[in-house]
mmCIF file of C-alpha atoms in Angstrom:
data_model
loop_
_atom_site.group_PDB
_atom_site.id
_atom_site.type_symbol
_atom_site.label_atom_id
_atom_site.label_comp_id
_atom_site.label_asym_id
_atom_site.label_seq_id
_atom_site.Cartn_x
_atom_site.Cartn_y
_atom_site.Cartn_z
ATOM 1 C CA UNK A 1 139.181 151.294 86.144
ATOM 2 C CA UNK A 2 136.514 152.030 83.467
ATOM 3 C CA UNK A 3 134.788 154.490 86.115
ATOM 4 C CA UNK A 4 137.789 156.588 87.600
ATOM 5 C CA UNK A 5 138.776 156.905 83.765
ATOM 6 C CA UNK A 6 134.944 157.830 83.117
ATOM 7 C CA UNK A 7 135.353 160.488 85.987
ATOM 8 C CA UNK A 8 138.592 161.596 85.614
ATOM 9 C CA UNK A 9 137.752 162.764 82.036
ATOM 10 C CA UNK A 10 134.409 164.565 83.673
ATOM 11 C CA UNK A 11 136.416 166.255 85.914
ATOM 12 C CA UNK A 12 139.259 167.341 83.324
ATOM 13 C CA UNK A 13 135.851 168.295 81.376
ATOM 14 C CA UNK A 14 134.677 170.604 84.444
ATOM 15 C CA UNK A 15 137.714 172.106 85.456
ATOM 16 C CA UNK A 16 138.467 173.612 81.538
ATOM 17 C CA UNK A 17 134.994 174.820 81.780
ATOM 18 C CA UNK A 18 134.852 176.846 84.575
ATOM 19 C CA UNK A 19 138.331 178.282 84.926
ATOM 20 C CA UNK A 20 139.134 178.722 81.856
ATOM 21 C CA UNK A 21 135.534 178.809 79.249
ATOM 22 C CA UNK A 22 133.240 180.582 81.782
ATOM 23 C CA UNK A 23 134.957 183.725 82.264
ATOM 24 C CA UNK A 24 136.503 184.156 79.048
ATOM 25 C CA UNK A 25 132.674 183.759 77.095
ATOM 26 C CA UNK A 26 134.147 181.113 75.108
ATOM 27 C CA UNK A 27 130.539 179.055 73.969
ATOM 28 C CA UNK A 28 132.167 177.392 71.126
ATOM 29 C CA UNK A 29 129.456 174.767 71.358
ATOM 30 C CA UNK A 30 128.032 172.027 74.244
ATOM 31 C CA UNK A 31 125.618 171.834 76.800
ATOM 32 C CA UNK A 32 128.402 174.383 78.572
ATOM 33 C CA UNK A 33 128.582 177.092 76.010
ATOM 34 C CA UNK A 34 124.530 177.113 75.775
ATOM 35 C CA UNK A 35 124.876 177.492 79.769
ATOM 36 C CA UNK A 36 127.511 180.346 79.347
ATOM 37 C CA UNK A 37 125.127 182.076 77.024
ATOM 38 C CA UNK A 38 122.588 181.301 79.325
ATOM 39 C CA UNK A 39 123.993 182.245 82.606
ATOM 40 C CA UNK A 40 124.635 186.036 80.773
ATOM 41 C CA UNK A 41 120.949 186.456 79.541
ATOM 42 C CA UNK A 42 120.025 185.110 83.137
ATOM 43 C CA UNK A 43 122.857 186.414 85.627
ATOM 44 C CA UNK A 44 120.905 185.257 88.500
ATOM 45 C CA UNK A 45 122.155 181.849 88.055
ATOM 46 C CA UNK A 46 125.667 180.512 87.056
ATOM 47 C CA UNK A 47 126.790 177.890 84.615
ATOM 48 C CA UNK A 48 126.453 175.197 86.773
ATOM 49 C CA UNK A 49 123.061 175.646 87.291
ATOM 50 C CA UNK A 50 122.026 176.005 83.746
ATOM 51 C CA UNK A 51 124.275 172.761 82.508
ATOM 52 C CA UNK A 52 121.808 170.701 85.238
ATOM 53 C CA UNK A 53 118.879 171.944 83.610
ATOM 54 C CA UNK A 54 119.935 171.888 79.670
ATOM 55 C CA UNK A 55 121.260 168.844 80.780
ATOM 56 C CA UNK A 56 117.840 167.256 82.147
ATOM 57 C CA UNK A 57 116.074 168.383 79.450
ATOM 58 C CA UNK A 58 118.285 166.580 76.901
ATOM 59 C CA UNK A 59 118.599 163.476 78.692
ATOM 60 C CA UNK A 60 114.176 163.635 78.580
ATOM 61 C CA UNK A 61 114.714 163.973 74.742
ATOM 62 C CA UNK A 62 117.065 161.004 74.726
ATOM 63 C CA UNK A 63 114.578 158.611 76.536
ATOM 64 C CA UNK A 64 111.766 160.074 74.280
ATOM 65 C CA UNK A 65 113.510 159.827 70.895
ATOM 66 C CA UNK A 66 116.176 157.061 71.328
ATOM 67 C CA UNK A 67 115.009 155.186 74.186
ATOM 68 C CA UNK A 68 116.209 153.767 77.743
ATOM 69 C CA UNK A 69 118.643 151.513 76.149
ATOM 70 C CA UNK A 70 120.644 153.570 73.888
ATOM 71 C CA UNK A 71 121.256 156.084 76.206
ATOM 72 C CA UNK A 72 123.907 154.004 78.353
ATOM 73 C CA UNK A 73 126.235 156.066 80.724
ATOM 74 C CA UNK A 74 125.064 159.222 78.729
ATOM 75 C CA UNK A 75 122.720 159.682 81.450
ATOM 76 C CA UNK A 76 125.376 159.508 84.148
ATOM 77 C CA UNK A 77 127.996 161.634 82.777
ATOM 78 C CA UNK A 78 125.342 164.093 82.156
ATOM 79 C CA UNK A 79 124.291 164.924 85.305
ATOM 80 C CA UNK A 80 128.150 164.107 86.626
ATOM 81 C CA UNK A 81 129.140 166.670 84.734
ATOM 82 C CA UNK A 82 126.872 169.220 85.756
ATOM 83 C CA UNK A 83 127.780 168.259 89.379
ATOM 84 C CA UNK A 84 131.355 168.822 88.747
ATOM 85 C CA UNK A 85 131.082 172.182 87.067
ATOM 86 C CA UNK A 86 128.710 173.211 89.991
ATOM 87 C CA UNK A 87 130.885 172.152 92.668
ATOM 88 C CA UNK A 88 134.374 174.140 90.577
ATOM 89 C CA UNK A 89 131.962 177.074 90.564
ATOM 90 C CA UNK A 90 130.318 177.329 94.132
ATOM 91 C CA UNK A 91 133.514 175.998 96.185
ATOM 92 C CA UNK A 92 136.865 175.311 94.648
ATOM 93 C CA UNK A 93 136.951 178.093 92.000
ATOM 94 C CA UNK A 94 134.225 181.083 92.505
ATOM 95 C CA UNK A 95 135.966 183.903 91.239
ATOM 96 C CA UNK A 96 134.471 185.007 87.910
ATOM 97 C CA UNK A 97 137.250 186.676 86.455
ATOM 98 C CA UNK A 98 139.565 184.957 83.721
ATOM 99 C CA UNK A 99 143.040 183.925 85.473
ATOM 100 C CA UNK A 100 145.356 185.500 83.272
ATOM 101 C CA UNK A 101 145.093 188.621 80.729
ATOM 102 C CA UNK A 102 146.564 186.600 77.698
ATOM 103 C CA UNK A 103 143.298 185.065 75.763
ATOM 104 C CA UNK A 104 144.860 183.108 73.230
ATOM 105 C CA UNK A 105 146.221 180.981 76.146
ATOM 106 C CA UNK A 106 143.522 180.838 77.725
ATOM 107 C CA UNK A 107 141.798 179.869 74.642
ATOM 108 C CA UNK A 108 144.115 176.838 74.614
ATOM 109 C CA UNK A 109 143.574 175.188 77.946
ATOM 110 C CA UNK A 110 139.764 176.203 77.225
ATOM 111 C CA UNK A 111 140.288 173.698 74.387
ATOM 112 C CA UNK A 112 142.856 171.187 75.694
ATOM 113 C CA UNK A 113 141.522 170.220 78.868
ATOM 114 C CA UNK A 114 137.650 169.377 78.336
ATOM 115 C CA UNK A 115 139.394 167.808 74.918
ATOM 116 C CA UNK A 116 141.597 165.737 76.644
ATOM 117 C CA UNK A 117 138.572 164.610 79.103
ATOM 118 C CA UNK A 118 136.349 163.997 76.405
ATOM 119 C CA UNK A 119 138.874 162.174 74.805
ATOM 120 C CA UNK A 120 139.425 159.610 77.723
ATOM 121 C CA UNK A 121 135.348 159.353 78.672
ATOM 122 C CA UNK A 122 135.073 158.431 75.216
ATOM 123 C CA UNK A 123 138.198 155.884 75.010
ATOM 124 C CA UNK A 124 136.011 154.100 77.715
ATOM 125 C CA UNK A 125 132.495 153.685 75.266
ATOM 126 C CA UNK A 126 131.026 156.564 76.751
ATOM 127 C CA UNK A 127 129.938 160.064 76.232
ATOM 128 C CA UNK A 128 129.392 163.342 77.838
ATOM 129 C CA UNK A 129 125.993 163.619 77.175
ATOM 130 C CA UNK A 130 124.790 167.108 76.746
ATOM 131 C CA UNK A 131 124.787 168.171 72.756
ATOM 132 C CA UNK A 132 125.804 164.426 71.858
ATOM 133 C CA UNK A 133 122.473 163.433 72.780
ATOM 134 C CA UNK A 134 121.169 165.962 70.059
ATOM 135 C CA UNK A 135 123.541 164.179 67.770
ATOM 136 C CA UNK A 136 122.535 161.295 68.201
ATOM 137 C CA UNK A 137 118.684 162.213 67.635
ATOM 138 C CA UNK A 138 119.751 164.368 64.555
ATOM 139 C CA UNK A 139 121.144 161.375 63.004
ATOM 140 C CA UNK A 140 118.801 158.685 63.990
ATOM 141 C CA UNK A 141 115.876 161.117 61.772
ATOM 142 C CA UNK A 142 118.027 162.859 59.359
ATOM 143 C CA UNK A 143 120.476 162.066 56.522
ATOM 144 C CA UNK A 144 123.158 163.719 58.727
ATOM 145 C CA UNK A 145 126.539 162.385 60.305
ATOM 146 C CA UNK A 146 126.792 162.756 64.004
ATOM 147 C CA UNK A 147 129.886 164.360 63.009
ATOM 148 C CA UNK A 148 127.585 167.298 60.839
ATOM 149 C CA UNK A 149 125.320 167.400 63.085
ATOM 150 C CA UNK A 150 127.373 168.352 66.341
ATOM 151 C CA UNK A 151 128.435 171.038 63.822
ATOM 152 C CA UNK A 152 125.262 172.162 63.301
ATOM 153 C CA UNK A 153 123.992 172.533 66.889
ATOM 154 C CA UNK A 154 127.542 173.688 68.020
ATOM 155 C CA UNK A 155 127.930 176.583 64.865
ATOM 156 C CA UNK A 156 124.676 177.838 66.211
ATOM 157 C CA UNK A 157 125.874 178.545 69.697
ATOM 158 C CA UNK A 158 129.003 180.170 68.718
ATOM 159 C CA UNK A 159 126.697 182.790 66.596
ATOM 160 C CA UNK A 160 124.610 183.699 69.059
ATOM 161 C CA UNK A 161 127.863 184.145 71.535
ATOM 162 C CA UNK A 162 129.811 186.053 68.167
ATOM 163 C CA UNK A 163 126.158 188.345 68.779
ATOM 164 C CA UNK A 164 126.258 188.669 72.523
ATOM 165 C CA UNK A 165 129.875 189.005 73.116
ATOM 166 C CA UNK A 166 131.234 190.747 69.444
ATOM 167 C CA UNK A 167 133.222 189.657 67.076
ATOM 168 C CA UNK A 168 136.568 189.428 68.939
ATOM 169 C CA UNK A 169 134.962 186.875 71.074
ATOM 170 C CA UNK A 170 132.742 184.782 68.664
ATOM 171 C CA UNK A 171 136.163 184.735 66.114
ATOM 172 C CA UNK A 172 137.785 182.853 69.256
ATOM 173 C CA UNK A 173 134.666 180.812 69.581
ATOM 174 C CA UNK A 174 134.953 179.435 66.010
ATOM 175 C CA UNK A 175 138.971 178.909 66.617
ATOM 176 C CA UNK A 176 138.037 176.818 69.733
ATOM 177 C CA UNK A 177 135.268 174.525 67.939
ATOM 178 C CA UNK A 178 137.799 174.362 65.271
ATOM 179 C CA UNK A 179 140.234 173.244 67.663
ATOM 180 C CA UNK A 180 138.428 171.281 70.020
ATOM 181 C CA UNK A 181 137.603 168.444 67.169
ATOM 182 C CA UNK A 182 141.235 168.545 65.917
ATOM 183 C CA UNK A 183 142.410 168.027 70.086
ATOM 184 C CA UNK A 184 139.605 165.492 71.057
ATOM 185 C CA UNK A 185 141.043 163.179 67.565
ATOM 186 C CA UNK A 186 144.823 163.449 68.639
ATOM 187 C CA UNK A 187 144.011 162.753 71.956
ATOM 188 C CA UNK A 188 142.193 159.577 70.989
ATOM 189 C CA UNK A 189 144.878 158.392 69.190
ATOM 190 C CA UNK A 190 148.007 159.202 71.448
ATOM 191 C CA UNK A 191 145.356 157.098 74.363
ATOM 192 C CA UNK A 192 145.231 154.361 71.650
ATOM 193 C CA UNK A 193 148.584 153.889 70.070
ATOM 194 C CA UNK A 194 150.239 151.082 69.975
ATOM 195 C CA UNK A 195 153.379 150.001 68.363
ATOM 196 C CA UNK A 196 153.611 147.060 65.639
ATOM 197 C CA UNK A 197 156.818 145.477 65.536
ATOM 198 C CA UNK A 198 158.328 143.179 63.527
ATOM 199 C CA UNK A 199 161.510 141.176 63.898
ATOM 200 C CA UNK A 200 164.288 139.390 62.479
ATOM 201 C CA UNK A 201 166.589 137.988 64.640
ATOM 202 C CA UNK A 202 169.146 134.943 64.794
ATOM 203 C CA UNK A 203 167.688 133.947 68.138
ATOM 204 C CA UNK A 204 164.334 133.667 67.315
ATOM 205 C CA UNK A 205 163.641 131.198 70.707
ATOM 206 C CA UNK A 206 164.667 133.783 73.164
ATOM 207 C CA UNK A 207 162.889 136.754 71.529
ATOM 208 C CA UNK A 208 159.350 134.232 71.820
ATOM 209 C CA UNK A 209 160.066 133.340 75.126
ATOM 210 C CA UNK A 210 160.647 137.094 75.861
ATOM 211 C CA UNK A 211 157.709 138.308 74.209
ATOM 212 C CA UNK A 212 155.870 135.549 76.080
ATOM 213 C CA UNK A 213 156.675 135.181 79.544
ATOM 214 C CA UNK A 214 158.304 138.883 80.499
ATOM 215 C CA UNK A 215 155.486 140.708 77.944
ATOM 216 C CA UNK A 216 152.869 138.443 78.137
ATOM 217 C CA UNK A 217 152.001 139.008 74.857
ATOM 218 C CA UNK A 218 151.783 136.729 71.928
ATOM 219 C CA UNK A 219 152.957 136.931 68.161
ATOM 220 C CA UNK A 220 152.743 136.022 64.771
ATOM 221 C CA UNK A 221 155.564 133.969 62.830
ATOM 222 C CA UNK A 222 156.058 133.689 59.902
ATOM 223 C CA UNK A 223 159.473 131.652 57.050
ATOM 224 C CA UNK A 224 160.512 134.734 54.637
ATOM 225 C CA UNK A 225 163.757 134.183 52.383
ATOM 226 C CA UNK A 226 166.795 136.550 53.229
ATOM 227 C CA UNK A 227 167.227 137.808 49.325
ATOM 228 C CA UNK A 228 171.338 138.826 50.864
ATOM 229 C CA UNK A 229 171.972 135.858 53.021
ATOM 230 C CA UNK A 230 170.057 133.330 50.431
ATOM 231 C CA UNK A 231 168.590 131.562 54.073
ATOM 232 C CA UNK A 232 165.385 130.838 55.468
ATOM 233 C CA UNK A 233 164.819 132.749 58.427
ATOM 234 C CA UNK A 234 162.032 134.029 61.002
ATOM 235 C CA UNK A 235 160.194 136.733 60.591
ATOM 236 C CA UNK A 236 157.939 137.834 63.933
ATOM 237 C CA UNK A 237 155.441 140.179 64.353
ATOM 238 C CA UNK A 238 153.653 141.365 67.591
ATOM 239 C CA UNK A 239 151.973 144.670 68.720
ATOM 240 C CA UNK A 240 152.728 146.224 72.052
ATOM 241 C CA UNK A 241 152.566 149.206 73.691
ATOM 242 C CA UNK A 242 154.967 152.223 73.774
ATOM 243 C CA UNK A 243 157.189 150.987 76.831
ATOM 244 C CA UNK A 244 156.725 147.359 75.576
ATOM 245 C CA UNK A 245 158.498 148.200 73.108
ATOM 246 C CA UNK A 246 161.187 149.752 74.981
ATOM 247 C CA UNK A 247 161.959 146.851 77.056
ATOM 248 C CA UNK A 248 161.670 144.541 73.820
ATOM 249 C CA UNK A 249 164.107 146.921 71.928
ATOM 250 C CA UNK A 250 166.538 146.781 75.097
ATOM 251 C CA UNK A 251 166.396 142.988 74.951
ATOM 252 C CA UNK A 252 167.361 142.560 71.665
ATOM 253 C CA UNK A 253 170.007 144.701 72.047
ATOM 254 C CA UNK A 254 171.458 142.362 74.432
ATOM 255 C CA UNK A 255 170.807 139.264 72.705
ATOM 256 C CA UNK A 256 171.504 140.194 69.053
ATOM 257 C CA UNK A 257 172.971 143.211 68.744
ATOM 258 C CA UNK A 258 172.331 142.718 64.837
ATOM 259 C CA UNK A 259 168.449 142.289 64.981
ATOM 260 C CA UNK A 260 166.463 143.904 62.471
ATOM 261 C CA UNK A 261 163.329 145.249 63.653
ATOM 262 C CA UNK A 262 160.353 147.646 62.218
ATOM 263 C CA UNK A 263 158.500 149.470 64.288
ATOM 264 C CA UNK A 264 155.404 151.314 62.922
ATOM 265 C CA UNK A 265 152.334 153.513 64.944
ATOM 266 C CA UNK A 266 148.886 152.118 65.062
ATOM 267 C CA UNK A 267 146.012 153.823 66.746
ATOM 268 C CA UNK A 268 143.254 150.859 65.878
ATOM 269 C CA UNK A 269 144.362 147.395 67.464
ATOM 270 C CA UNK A 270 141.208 145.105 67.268
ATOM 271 C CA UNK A 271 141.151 141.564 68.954
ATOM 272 C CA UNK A 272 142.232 139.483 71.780
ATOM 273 C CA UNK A 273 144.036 141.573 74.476
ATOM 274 C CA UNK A 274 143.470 144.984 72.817
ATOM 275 C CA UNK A 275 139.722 146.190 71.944
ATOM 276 C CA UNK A 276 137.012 144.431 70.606
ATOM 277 C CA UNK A 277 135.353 144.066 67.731
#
């Protein structure tokens, strides 16, 4: 599962890239918007080409300043990548020209699809290589975030695009970068929520043995004092996920009509059965 997830976020990655960023100039920062910039001061080769090379180099750079070790499955979604965007541009989608005439929405699957992609190859502990790796070195040697410093080397590709392309086109660089962060986050999080739930019920047995053998899930119990009722009661609390929750909220309904339950959004869930530490 982890590497269909790892590829299926390349390919997302690939396909935003070279319908929808190539044509349109959009370099708002990435091994693919140095390629784009690239591929126009060299038109003799396209973007794919470019992304192998910039992408070679940085994975060199990676094993020279960061080692073997801490480059992982950078290395492989590096030069998957590159394959991907080479085989969108030489066989599945050649044509140059942007697909619609509306660049604002063009702009937006620009942004949403490699976001989305990125999001999912790094739900899975990886990366997609490229300007990450340049990140990564920035912050191993220098007082800077990786946050900062993908700012850094992705502000200075979306100048020199704002200089080769003018000022209509660099302003919609900056809105992508500015958008691509803000995407990649909520994408992470809508992968990664889960729902906490806690319950009150006056068949406490049933919703256990529901949570246990049709979820198979676990819980935490707890005695709390009904301040109204002036009785000791259960009070349960369990995480699941969205249409866990569903089916738990259904069974209640049909046990105890009168159930109290909270329900509240958590994108971190760390422990047995969810992520680890």
């Amino acid at each position: 599962m982890f590497f269909i997830i790892l590829n299926l976020g390349l390919i997302f990655t690939a396909v935003g890239i070279s319908i929808f960023k190539t044509p349109n100039h959009f370099a708002f920062g990435g091994t693919s918007g140095l390629s784009i910039i690239l591929s126009t001061l060299f038109p003799k080769w396209n973007v794919g080409a470019f992304m192998w090379i910039v992408n070679a180099a940085l994975v060199v750079l990676g094993f020279f300043f960061l080692g073997i070790r801490s480059m992982g499955w950078t290395v492989y979604s590096s030069f998957a990548l590159s394959f991907y965007v080479s085989a969108c541009e030489d066989y599945l989608f050649p044509s140059v020209s942007p697909l619609t005439h509306d660049v604002f929405l063009e702009l937006c699957f620009a942004v949403i699809l490699p976001a989305v992609g990125a999001a999912m190859v790094f739900n899975v502990g990886a990366s997609t290589g490229g300007t990450d790796i340049v990140a990564m070195i920035l912050h191993k040697y220098t007082s800077l975030e990786i946050g900062r410093a993908l700012l850094v080397s992705d502000l200075g590709i979306v100048l020199i695009a704002a200089y080769l392309y003018g000022a209509q086109t660099g302003l919609y660089c900056i809105l992508g970068m500015i958008l691509k962060c803000t995407v990649v986050d909520s994408a992470i999080e809508s992968l990664n929520l889960r729902k906490v739930c806690t319950i009150i019920s006056k068949y406490p047995e049933q919703v256990e043995e529901f949570i246990i053998n049709d979820l198979h899930r676990s819980a935490t119990e707890q005695k709390a004092f009904g301040i109204y009722t002036k009785k000791e009661q259960k009070v349960m609390m369990t995480v699941l996920t969205r249409s866990e929750t569903n089916r738990l909220r259904i069974h209640l309904r049909q046990i105890d009509p009168h159930a109290f339950i909270t329900i509240v959004n958590s994108s971190e869930i760390i422990g047995k059965g969810f992520r680890s530490i």
